[in-house]
Amino acid sequence: MKIIYALLLCAFVSVVGQVFAQLDRSEVLSDVRAFEVSACKPSKNSLVTVWMEKRPSRKDNSGEAADMQVAYRASENNGRTWSAKGIIDLPNTFGTGNPFVCNNQKGDTYVVCMHIGQDFFSGNISLYEFDFDTKVFNLKSVPIKSSDNLLDKPSIVCHGDEIHLVYVAYTKNFRNAVKYQVSKDKGATWTEPINVFTDQTITYLGPAMALVKGNQLLISAGSYGSKGIFLTRRIADDEKVRFDTAKVVGSISQKLGSAMTELTTRGNDLLLSWQNPHQRNEVWLSMSRNAGESWSSPHLITSTGNLLSTAFGNDGGIHCIYSDFIDQKFSVNYRALNDNYSVAKEMYLAKPIVSNTFKEYLGAYQKLLVQNKELFAFWIDYPNNSTLKFTKWEL
């Protein structure tokens, strides 16, 4: 009996050791301080990732968002090798940031980002298309520009020739509105911006979009001041672009204070998460299995983390990565969750390490992708100069 137990124990330790060794084998995609990362899978074997990083002129340990640029790399073999790093930026600007990358069913890949003018409340949102031959993002169009608004947190979803764009426009008195535009010709031309939410007394934060079956568009947004987590859907109307009355699908705790959102979809399954950008605080998750008609009770992932990214597996299972800062220790965690949010599996991408300094501007996004039984994680190693890392493993 003791021999059998010893053999089983050795087998268990061997398997666990292999799994953790695999997750520990991360690759550095950029050793320049990174702050936010987005990624997509245009095809079975390809990956494209974009991120916000410091310009060479930026001083480290700065709590400000100035002097940023967008960088990107691509892989044609699921991350075994990567193209050289490319840069998206404009001269004589406050910064370039908030990149979000997306592809359609054919693999056409686009990134949207904000260019902040020399005056903080000015600039534009630009769309770039990826050339897979040259591995370069080329400017496609400028959907919106402004001389008196900060255009923040752009996000896109793509379907066929359509590209949907959402962002927040801030005035100088810090009032804002969530704006929506759509292109039906792959980003060549755009509709005029409209307000997504009718209640303009709320100061919104961090909108996100998702397409469910039937090409129905959903938009979520958080808010400042614990006003709530909001969700609306575009009304099918060939004559006019309009949205349904928003409903509150989650609350923002007093501890959290303010929250931005992220939406993940698979068919009619949706994951809606919210967290306070750039802060170590509560991270929440809710799920819908009926295209957003109803939602589960919110689940607290952690009370001391940020940079949550979620994804559905092929079987509908929930996967997520997030950064945590427990007891002055930093880690990047992976979890597989059941429908009741019980933890089916939990591992480290970055094991806990003491980090007593949290002065640098924290990012807002990491990214997890799932394809069949393979997982692809793009994450930020905060104590190690906020290095951008890539980890790939199998379930």
Tab-separated table of C-alpha atoms in Angstrom:
chain	number	residue	atom	x	y	z
A	1	MET	CA	0.000	0.000	0.000
A	2	LYS	CA	2.823	2.394	0.895
A	3	ILE	CA	4.517	1.588	-2.422
A	4	ILE	CA	1.314	2.346	-4.384
A	5	TYR	CA	0.852	5.599	-2.455
A	6	ALA	CA	4.454	6.598	-3.136
A	7	LEU	CA	4.073	5.865	-6.842
A	8	LEU	CA	0.855	7.897	-7.032
A	9	LEU	CA	2.493	10.756	-5.151
A	10	CYS	CA	5.474	10.749	-7.493
A	11	ALA	CA	3.169	10.740	-10.520
A	12	PHE	CA	1.159	13.636	-9.097
A	13	VAL	CA	4.263	15.684	-8.322
A	14	SER	CA	5.618	14.942	-11.788
A	15	VAL	CA	2.433	16.100	-13.529
A	16	VAL	CA	2.094	19.223	-11.395
A	17	GLY	CA	5.757	20.023	-11.875
A	18	GLN	CA	5.391	19.750	-15.652
A	19	VAL	CA	2.352	22.020	-15.675
A	20	PHE	CA	3.971	24.719	-13.564
A	21	ALA	CA	7.203	24.458	-15.539
A	22	GLN	CA	5.199	24.997	-18.717
A	23	LEU	CA	3.525	28.108	-17.311
A	24	ASP	CA	6.864	29.386	-16.052
A	25	ARG	CA	8.328	29.176	-19.558
A	26	SER	CA	7.199	32.626	-20.607
A	27	GLU	CA	8.657	34.616	-23.475
A	28	VAL	CA	9.482	38.310	-23.325
A	29	LEU	CA	7.728	40.110	-26.191
A	30	SER	CA	9.015	43.528	-25.148
A	31	ASP	CA	11.382	44.677	-22.412
A	32	VAL	CA	10.099	48.268	-22.639
A	33	ARG	CA	7.697	49.185	-19.838
A	34	ALA	CA	4.202	48.127	-21.004
A	35	PHE	CA	0.864	49.245	-19.631
A	36	GLU	CA	-2.023	47.718	-21.594
A	37	VAL	CA	-2.189	44.819	-24.026
A	38	SER	CA	-4.719	43.504	-26.531
A	39	ALA	CA	-4.496	40.465	-28.822
A	40	CYS	CA	-6.508	38.448	-31.336
A	41	LYS	CA	-6.324	35.256	-33.440
A	42	PRO	CA	-7.005	36.044	-37.097
A	43	SER	CA	-6.551	32.396	-38.100
A	44	LYS	CA	-5.773	28.960	-36.705
A	45	ASN	CA	-2.022	29.578	-36.569
A	46	SER	CA	-1.730	33.361	-36.345
A	47	LEU	CA	-1.590	35.787	-33.431
A	48	VAL	CA	-1.457	39.577	-33.416
A	49	THR	CA	-0.819	41.538	-30.243
A	50	VAL	CA	-0.725	45.285	-29.629
A	51	TRP	CA	0.157	47.142	-26.468
A	52	MET	CA	0.781	50.567	-24.980
A	53	GLU	CA	4.345	51.208	-23.847
A	54	LYS	CA	6.487	54.131	-22.736
A	55	ARG	CA	8.142	56.339	-25.274
A	56	PRO	CA	11.934	56.605	-24.970
A	57	SER	CA	11.437	60.074	-23.456
A	58	ARG	CA	9.187	58.868	-20.632
A	59	LYS	CA	10.551	58.828	-17.102
A	60	ASP	CA	10.016	55.573	-15.212
A	61	ASN	CA	8.060	55.517	-11.964
A	62	SER	CA	5.743	58.223	-13.246
A	63	GLY	CA	2.119	58.064	-12.217
A	64	GLU	CA	1.024	59.996	-15.296
A	65	ALA	CA	-0.203	58.659	-18.633
A	66	ALA	CA	1.924	60.964	-20.805
A	67	ASP	CA	4.576	59.936	-23.340
A	68	MET	CA	3.060	56.628	-24.440
A	69	GLN	CA	3.176	54.889	-27.813
A	70	VAL	CA	1.577	51.761	-29.284
A	71	ALA	CA	3.690	48.750	-30.273
A	72	TYR	CA	2.803	45.453	-31.940
A	73	ARG	CA	4.105	42.046	-33.028
A	74	ALA	CA	2.646	39.121	-34.983
A	75	SER	CA	3.177	35.375	-35.178
A	76	GLU	CA	2.262	32.912	-37.936
A	77	ASN	CA	2.965	29.779	-35.877
A	78	ASN	CA	0.977	30.323	-32.673
A	79	GLY	CA	3.737	32.096	-30.840
A	80	ARG	CA	6.813	29.985	-31.638
A	81	THR	CA	8.370	32.952	-33.449
A	82	TRP	CA	7.386	36.609	-33.673
A	83	SER	CA	7.836	39.450	-36.133
A	84	ALA	CA	9.959	42.457	-35.256
A	85	LYS	CA	8.269	45.075	-33.104
A	86	GLY	CA	6.426	47.834	-34.941
A	87	ILE	CA	5.403	51.236	-33.560
A	88	ILE	CA	2.263	53.353	-33.992
A	89	ASP	CA	2.681	56.968	-32.874
A	90	LEU	CA	2.328	60.568	-34.002
A	91	PRO	CA	4.926	63.309	-33.393
A	92	ASN	CA	4.179	66.361	-31.262
A	93	THR	CA	1.400	64.680	-29.310
A	94	PHE	CA	0.757	64.064	-25.627
A	95	GLY	CA	0.647	60.333	-26.246
A	96	THR	CA	-0.728	57.391	-28.234
A	97	GLY	CA	-2.550	54.687	-26.334
A	98	ASN	CA	-5.516	52.476	-25.498
A	99	PRO	CA	-4.951	50.097	-28.443
A	100	PHE	CA	-7.586	47.462	-29.183
A	101	VAL	CA	-7.100	44.831	-31.904
A	102	CYS	CA	-9.808	42.769	-33.594
A	103	ASN	CA	-10.299	40.552	-36.650
A	104	ASN	CA	-13.285	39.477	-38.744
A	105	GLN	CA	-14.149	35.977	-39.955
A	106	LYS	CA	-11.842	36.296	-42.975
A	107	GLY	CA	-8.900	37.257	-40.794
A	108	ASP	CA	-8.792	40.943	-41.725
A	109	THR	CA	-7.203	42.548	-38.677
A	110	TYR	CA	-7.569	46.095	-37.393
A	111	VAL	CA	-6.312	48.081	-34.435
A	112	VAL	CA	-7.914	51.223	-33.081
A	113	CYS	CA	-6.084	53.636	-30.784
A	114	MET	CA	-6.256	57.169	-29.443
A	115	HIS	CA	-3.828	59.957	-30.355
A	116	ILE	CA	-3.978	62.699	-27.703
A	117	GLY	CA	-3.044	66.155	-28.990
A	118	GLN	CA	-0.670	68.564	-27.305
A	119	ASP	CA	-3.759	69.899	-25.559
A	120	PHE	CA	-4.963	66.956	-23.455
A	121	PHE	CA	-8.564	67.605	-24.531
A	122	SER	CA	-7.901	67.172	-28.236
A	123	GLY	CA	-6.759	64.534	-30.678
A	124	ASN	CA	-8.266	61.727	-32.719
A	125	ILE	CA	-9.130	58.057	-32.835
A	126	SER	CA	-7.467	56.240	-35.721
A	127	LEU	CA	-8.002	52.849	-37.351
A	128	TYR	CA	-5.071	50.864	-38.739
A	129	GLU	CA	-5.211	47.698	-40.877
A	130	PHE	CA	-2.600	44.942	-40.594
A	131	ASP	CA	-0.650	43.850	-43.675
A	132	PHE	CA	0.281	40.209	-43.119
A	133	ASP	CA	2.943	40.316	-45.851
A	134	THR	CA	4.911	43.242	-44.449
A	135	LYS	CA	3.802	42.725	-40.804
A	136	VAL	CA	2.912	46.420	-40.575
A	137	PHE	CA	-0.200	48.276	-39.414
A	138	ASN	CA	-1.103	50.938	-41.997
A	139	LEU	CA	-3.451	53.852	-41.375
A	140	LYS	CA	-6.904	53.051	-42.749
A	141	SER	CA	-8.988	56.015	-41.572
A	142	VAL	CA	-9.641	58.542	-38.815
A	143	PRO	CA	-13.232	57.948	-37.645
A	144	ILE	CA	-13.291	60.963	-35.319
A	145	LYS	CA	-11.111	63.923	-34.340
A	146	SER	CA	-11.713	66.726	-31.865
A	147	SER	CA	-10.164	70.022	-30.777
A	148	ASP	CA	-12.031	70.230	-27.458
A	149	ASN	CA	-12.661	66.634	-26.281
A	150	LEU	CA	-10.497	63.845	-24.932
A	151	LEU	CA	-11.396	60.771	-26.986
A	152	ASP	CA	-10.701	57.819	-24.703
A	153	LYS	CA	-10.854	54.028	-24.493
A	154	PRO	CA	-11.779	53.095	-28.085
A	155	SER	CA	-12.912	49.535	-28.746
A	156	ILE	CA	-14.007	47.733	-31.916
A	157	VAL	CA	-15.753	44.555	-33.022
A	158	CYS	CA	-15.656	43.292	-36.607
A	159	HIS	CA	-18.150	41.257	-38.627
A	160	GLY	CA	-17.811	40.896	-42.383
A	161	ASP	CA	-17.316	44.363	-43.851
A	162	GLU	CA	-18.689	46.048	-40.724
A	163	ILE	CA	-16.534	47.573	-37.992
A	164	HIS	CA	-18.298	48.856	-34.881
A	165	LEU	CA	-16.527	51.512	-32.793
A	166	VAL	CA	-17.272	52.720	-29.265
A	167	TYR	CA	-15.366	55.256	-27.156
A	168	VAL	CA	-15.788	57.920	-24.471
A	169	ALA	CA	-15.674	61.647	-25.247
A	170	TYR	CA	-14.687	63.816	-22.255
A	171	THR	CA	-15.253	67.566	-22.102
A	172	LYS	CA	-12.947	69.882	-20.152
A	173	ASN	CA	-15.409	69.993	-17.234
A	174	PHE	CA	-15.095	66.173	-17.084
A	175	ARG	CA	-18.600	65.462	-18.341
A	176	ASN	CA	-18.621	62.671	-20.850
A	177	ALA	CA	-20.680	60.572	-23.227
A	178	VAL	CA	-20.227	57.091	-24.673
A	179	LYS	CA	-20.142	57.466	-28.463
A	180	TYR	CA	-20.791	54.905	-31.211
A	181	GLN	CA	-19.918	54.854	-34.909
A	182	VAL	CA	-20.055	52.116	-37.538
A	183	SER	CA	-18.331	51.506	-40.853
A	184	LYS	CA	-19.916	49.206	-43.444
A	185	ASP	CA	-16.961	49.270	-45.833
A	186	LYS	CA	-14.094	47.899	-43.732
A	187	GLY	CA	-13.262	51.221	-42.132
A	188	ALA	CA	-13.116	53.388	-45.249
A	189	THR	CA	-16.049	55.606	-44.190
A	190	TRP	CA	-17.930	56.073	-40.921
A	191	THR	CA	-21.311	57.207	-39.668
A	192	GLU	CA	-21.519	60.301	-37.507
A	193	PRO	CA	-21.129	59.619	-33.756
A	194	ILE	CA	-24.241	59.147	-31.632
A	195	ASN	CA	-24.728	58.806	-27.874
A	196	VAL	CA	-25.127	55.219	-26.693
A	197	PHE	CA	-26.752	56.069	-23.346
A	198	THR	CA	-29.534	58.620	-22.903
A	199	ASP	CA	-28.821	59.399	-19.234
A	200	GLN	CA	-26.200	62.130	-19.476
A	201	THR	CA	-26.110	62.749	-15.707
A	202	ILE	CA	-23.875	59.687	-15.327
A	203	THR	CA	-20.130	59.912	-15.915
A	204	TYR	CA	-19.372	56.696	-17.795
A	205	LEU	CA	-16.147	54.713	-17.815
A	206	GLY	CA	-14.651	51.937	-19.915
A	207	PRO	CA	-17.187	50.802	-22.535
A	208	ALA	CA	-16.905	47.407	-24.220
A	209	MET	CA	-18.715	45.651	-27.078
A	210	ALA	CA	-19.714	42.147	-28.124
A	211	LEU	CA	-21.639	40.546	-30.971
A	212	VAL	CA	-23.954	37.664	-30.121
A	213	LYS	CA	-25.726	35.313	-32.533
A	214	GLY	CA	-27.677	37.111	-35.213
A	215	ASN	CA	-25.029	39.847	-35.300
A	216	GLN	CA	-26.747	41.650	-32.429
A	217	LEU	CA	-24.516	44.295	-30.863
A	218	LEU	CA	-24.252	44.754	-27.095
A	219	ILE	CA	-22.423	47.626	-25.370
A	220	SER	CA	-21.493	47.735	-21.691
A	221	ALA	CA	-20.028	50.551	-19.630
A	222	GLY	CA	-19.022	51.208	-16.056
A	223	SER	CA	-19.168	54.521	-14.254
A	224	TYR	CA	-17.485	56.856	-11.830
A	225	GLY	CA	-18.933	57.202	-8.351
A	226	SER	CA	-20.514	53.750	-7.939
A	227	LYS	CA	-23.404	54.501	-10.328
A	228	GLY	CA	-23.487	50.967	-11.688
A	229	ILE	CA	-22.580	48.667	-14.575
A	230	PHE	CA	-24.764	49.327	-17.617
A	231	LEU	CA	-25.705	47.256	-20.662
A	232	THR	CA	-27.603	48.178	-23.804
A	233	ARG	CA	-28.178	46.623	-27.212
A	234	ARG	CA	-28.499	48.113	-30.657
A	235	ILE	CA	-32.072	48.072	-31.964
A	236	ALA	CA	-32.496	46.504	-35.394
A	237	ASP	CA	-33.461	49.450	-37.600
A	238	ASP	CA	-32.395	49.975	-41.205
A	239	GLU	CA	-33.354	53.654	-41.115
A	240	LYS	CA	-31.604	54.835	-37.966
A	241	VAL	CA	-28.837	53.745	-35.599
A	242	ARG	CA	-30.282	53.645	-32.078
A	243	PHE	CA	-29.957	51.762	-28.805
A	244	ASP	CA	-32.372	50.275	-26.305
A	245	THR	CA	-32.797	51.770	-22.835
A	246	ALA	CA	-29.822	50.701	-20.739
A	247	LYS	CA	-30.280	48.396	-17.794
A	248	VAL	CA	-28.121	48.030	-14.712
A	249	VAL	CA	-26.596	44.546	-14.617
A	250	GLY	CA	-24.205	45.046	-11.705
A	251	SER	CA	-23.333	47.388	-8.885
A	252	ILE	CA	-20.044	49.073	-8.039
A	253	SER	CA	-19.109	48.710	-4.390
A	254	GLN	CA	-18.099	51.687	-2.285
A	255	LYS	CA	-14.619	50.180	-1.983
A	256	LEU	CA	-14.244	49.923	-5.741
A	257	GLY	CA	-15.669	53.396	-6.325
A	258	SER	CA	-15.416	53.416	-10.134
A	259	ALA	CA	-15.194	50.666	-12.736
A	260	MET	CA	-14.576	49.985	-16.409
A	261	THR	CA	-15.954	46.923	-18.231
A	262	GLU	CA	-14.874	44.128	-20.544
A	263	LEU	CA	-17.164	41.824	-22.565
A	264	THR	CA	-16.260	38.356	-23.834
A	265	THR	CA	-18.571	36.315	-26.042
A	266	ARG	CA	-19.007	32.827	-27.481
A	267	GLY	CA	-22.258	32.437	-29.389
A	268	ASN	CA	-24.924	33.607	-26.946
A	269	ASP	CA	-22.651	33.143	-23.926
A	270	LEU	CA	-21.259	36.331	-22.402
A	271	LEU	CA	-18.810	37.236	-19.664
A	272	LEU	CA	-18.990	40.761	-18.267
A	273	SER	CA	-16.182	41.845	-15.953
A	274	TRP	CA	-15.459	45.130	-14.222
A	275	GLN	CA	-12.559	46.606	-12.279
A	276	ASN	CA	-11.053	49.955	-11.355
A	277	PRO	CA	-8.519	50.900	-14.050
A	278	HIS	CA	-4.933	51.458	-12.926
A	279	GLN	CA	-5.748	50.530	-9.315
A	280	ARG	CA	-5.315	47.453	-7.122
A	281	ASN	CA	-8.871	46.769	-6.015
A	282	GLU	CA	-11.876	44.495	-6.469
A	283	VAL	CA	-12.313	42.539	-9.704
A	284	TRP	CA	-15.837	41.301	-10.518
A	285	LEU	CA	-17.332	38.867	-13.032
A	286	SER	CA	-20.871	38.043	-14.166
A	287	MET	CA	-22.095	35.584	-16.819
A	288	SER	CA	-25.026	35.292	-19.212
A	289	ARG	CA	-25.983	32.187	-21.154
A	290	ASN	CA	-28.829	33.854	-23.090
A	291	ALA	CA	-27.283	36.742	-25.048
A	292	GLY	CA	-27.424	39.145	-22.130
A	293	GLU	CA	-31.111	38.807	-21.290
A	294	SER	CA	-30.273	37.735	-17.736
A	295	TRP	CA	-27.093	37.636	-15.682
A	296	SER	CA	-25.684	35.610	-12.823
A	297	SER	CA	-25.018	37.205	-9.472
A	298	PRO	CA	-21.650	38.997	-9.640
A	299	HIS	CA	-18.662	36.990	-8.438
A	300	LEU	CA	-15.652	38.586	-6.726
A	301	ILE	CA	-12.461	37.244	-8.333
A	302	THR	CA	-10.149	39.136	-5.957
A	303	SER	CA	-10.266	42.226	-3.769
A	304	THR	CA	-6.617	43.198	-4.395
A	305	GLY	CA	-6.053	42.833	-8.133
A	306	ASN	CA	-6.527	44.225	-11.632
A	307	LEU	CA	-5.982	43.468	-15.350
A	308	LEU	CA	-8.560	40.660	-15.560
A	309	SER	CA	-9.060	39.005	-18.947
A	310	THR	CA	-11.645	36.281	-19.541
A	311	ALA	CA	-12.279	33.753	-22.297
A	312	PHE	CA	-14.622	30.865	-23.044
A	313	GLY	CA	-13.279	27.440	-23.887
A	314	ASN	CA	-14.750	25.361	-26.726
A	315	ASP	CA	-16.883	23.570	-24.150
A	316	GLY	CA	-18.198	26.849	-22.755
A	317	GLY	CA	-15.966	26.692	-19.695
A	318	ILE	CA	-14.671	29.920	-18.159
A	319	HIS	CA	-10.976	30.820	-18.179
A	320	CYS	CA	-9.329	33.961	-16.836
A	321	ILE	CA	-6.024	35.590	-15.969
A	322	TYR	CA	-5.498	38.535	-13.636
A	323	SER	CA	-2.821	40.284	-11.610
A	324	ASP	CA	-2.978	40.211	-7.824
A	325	PHE	CA	-1.214	42.220	-5.121
A	326	ILE	CA	-1.800	40.324	-1.868
A	327	ASP	CA	0.259	41.237	1.228
A	328	GLN	CA	2.682	43.332	-0.864
A	329	LYS	CA	3.288	40.362	-3.157
A	330	PHE	CA	2.653	40.490	-6.894
A	331	SER	CA	1.471	37.521	-8.952
A	332	VAL	CA	-0.280	36.781	-12.234
A	333	ASN	CA	-2.870	34.047	-11.796
A	334	TYR	CA	-4.780	31.720	-14.111
A	335	ARG	CA	-8.118	30.191	-13.143
A	336	ALA	CA	-10.555	27.809	-14.778
A	337	LEU	CA	-14.044	28.277	-13.336
A	338	ASN	CA	-17.234	26.265	-13.337
A	339	ASP	CA	-20.619	27.884	-13.992
A	340	ASN	CA	-21.083	28.442	-10.259
A	341	TYR	CA	-17.640	30.155	-10.209
A	342	SER	CA	-16.033	27.386	-8.185
A	343	VAL	CA	-12.370	27.003	-9.105
A	344	ALA	CA	-11.689	23.954	-11.270
A	345	LYS	CA	-8.000	24.751	-11.719
A	346	GLU	CA	-5.681	27.504	-10.515
A	347	MET	CA	-2.074	28.170	-11.514
A	348	TYR	CA	0.496	30.951	-11.576
A	349	LEU	CA	1.861	32.595	-14.681
A	350	ALA	CA	4.057	34.640	-12.354
A	351	LYS	CA	4.529	33.244	-8.862
A	352	PRO	CA	4.143	35.653	-5.900
A	353	ILE	CA	7.101	37.954	-5.435
A	354	VAL	CA	7.538	40.715	-2.866
A	355	SER	CA	6.968	44.111	-4.455
A	356	ASN	CA	6.767	47.042	-2.073
A	357	THR	CA	6.699	49.808	-4.685
A	358	PHE	CA	3.481	50.568	-6.538
A	359	LYS	CA	4.217	54.087	-7.773
A	360	GLU	CA	4.344	53.474	-11.504
A	361	TYR	CA	1.247	54.007	-13.650
A	362	LEU	CA	-0.567	50.661	-13.706
A	363	GLY	CA	-2.033	49.324	-16.917
A	364	ALA	CA	-5.665	48.442	-17.499
A	365	TYR	CA	-5.673	45.322	-19.686
A	366	GLN	CA	-4.053	41.946	-20.228
A	367	LYS	CA	-5.350	39.372	-22.705
A	368	LEU	CA	-6.196	35.667	-22.653
A	369	LEU	CA	-7.106	33.757	-25.828
A	370	VAL	CA	-8.345	30.161	-26.073
A	371	GLN	CA	-8.272	27.922	-29.150
A	372	ASN	CA	-9.372	24.326	-28.695
A	373	LYS	CA	-7.200	23.123	-25.795
A	374	GLU	CA	-4.507	25.763	-26.198
A	375	LEU	CA	-4.368	28.937	-24.115
A	376	PHE	CA	-2.404	32.059	-25.047
A	377	ALA	CA	-1.752	34.667	-22.356
A	378	PHE	CA	-0.315	38.149	-22.879
A	379	TRP	CA	0.537	39.621	-19.502
A	380	ILE	CA	2.535	42.337	-17.759
A	381	ASP	CA	5.283	41.487	-15.266
A	382	TYR	CA	4.851	44.560	-13.087
A	383	PRO	CA	7.838	44.189	-10.670
A	384	ASN	CA	10.145	43.354	-13.585
A	385	ASN	CA	9.950	46.778	-15.279
A	386	SER	CA	6.400	45.966	-16.487
A	387	THR	CA	7.894	43.669	-19.122
A	388	LEU	CA	5.354	42.280	-21.609
A	389	LYS	CA	5.358	38.483	-21.572
A	390	PHE	CA	3.670	35.696	-23.525
A	391	THR	CA	2.799	32.269	-22.140
A	392	LYS	CA	1.260	29.380	-24.060
A	393	TRP	CA	0.059	26.104	-22.592
A	394	GLU	CA	-2.430	23.282	-23.094
A	395	LEU	CA	-5.354	22.267	-20.931
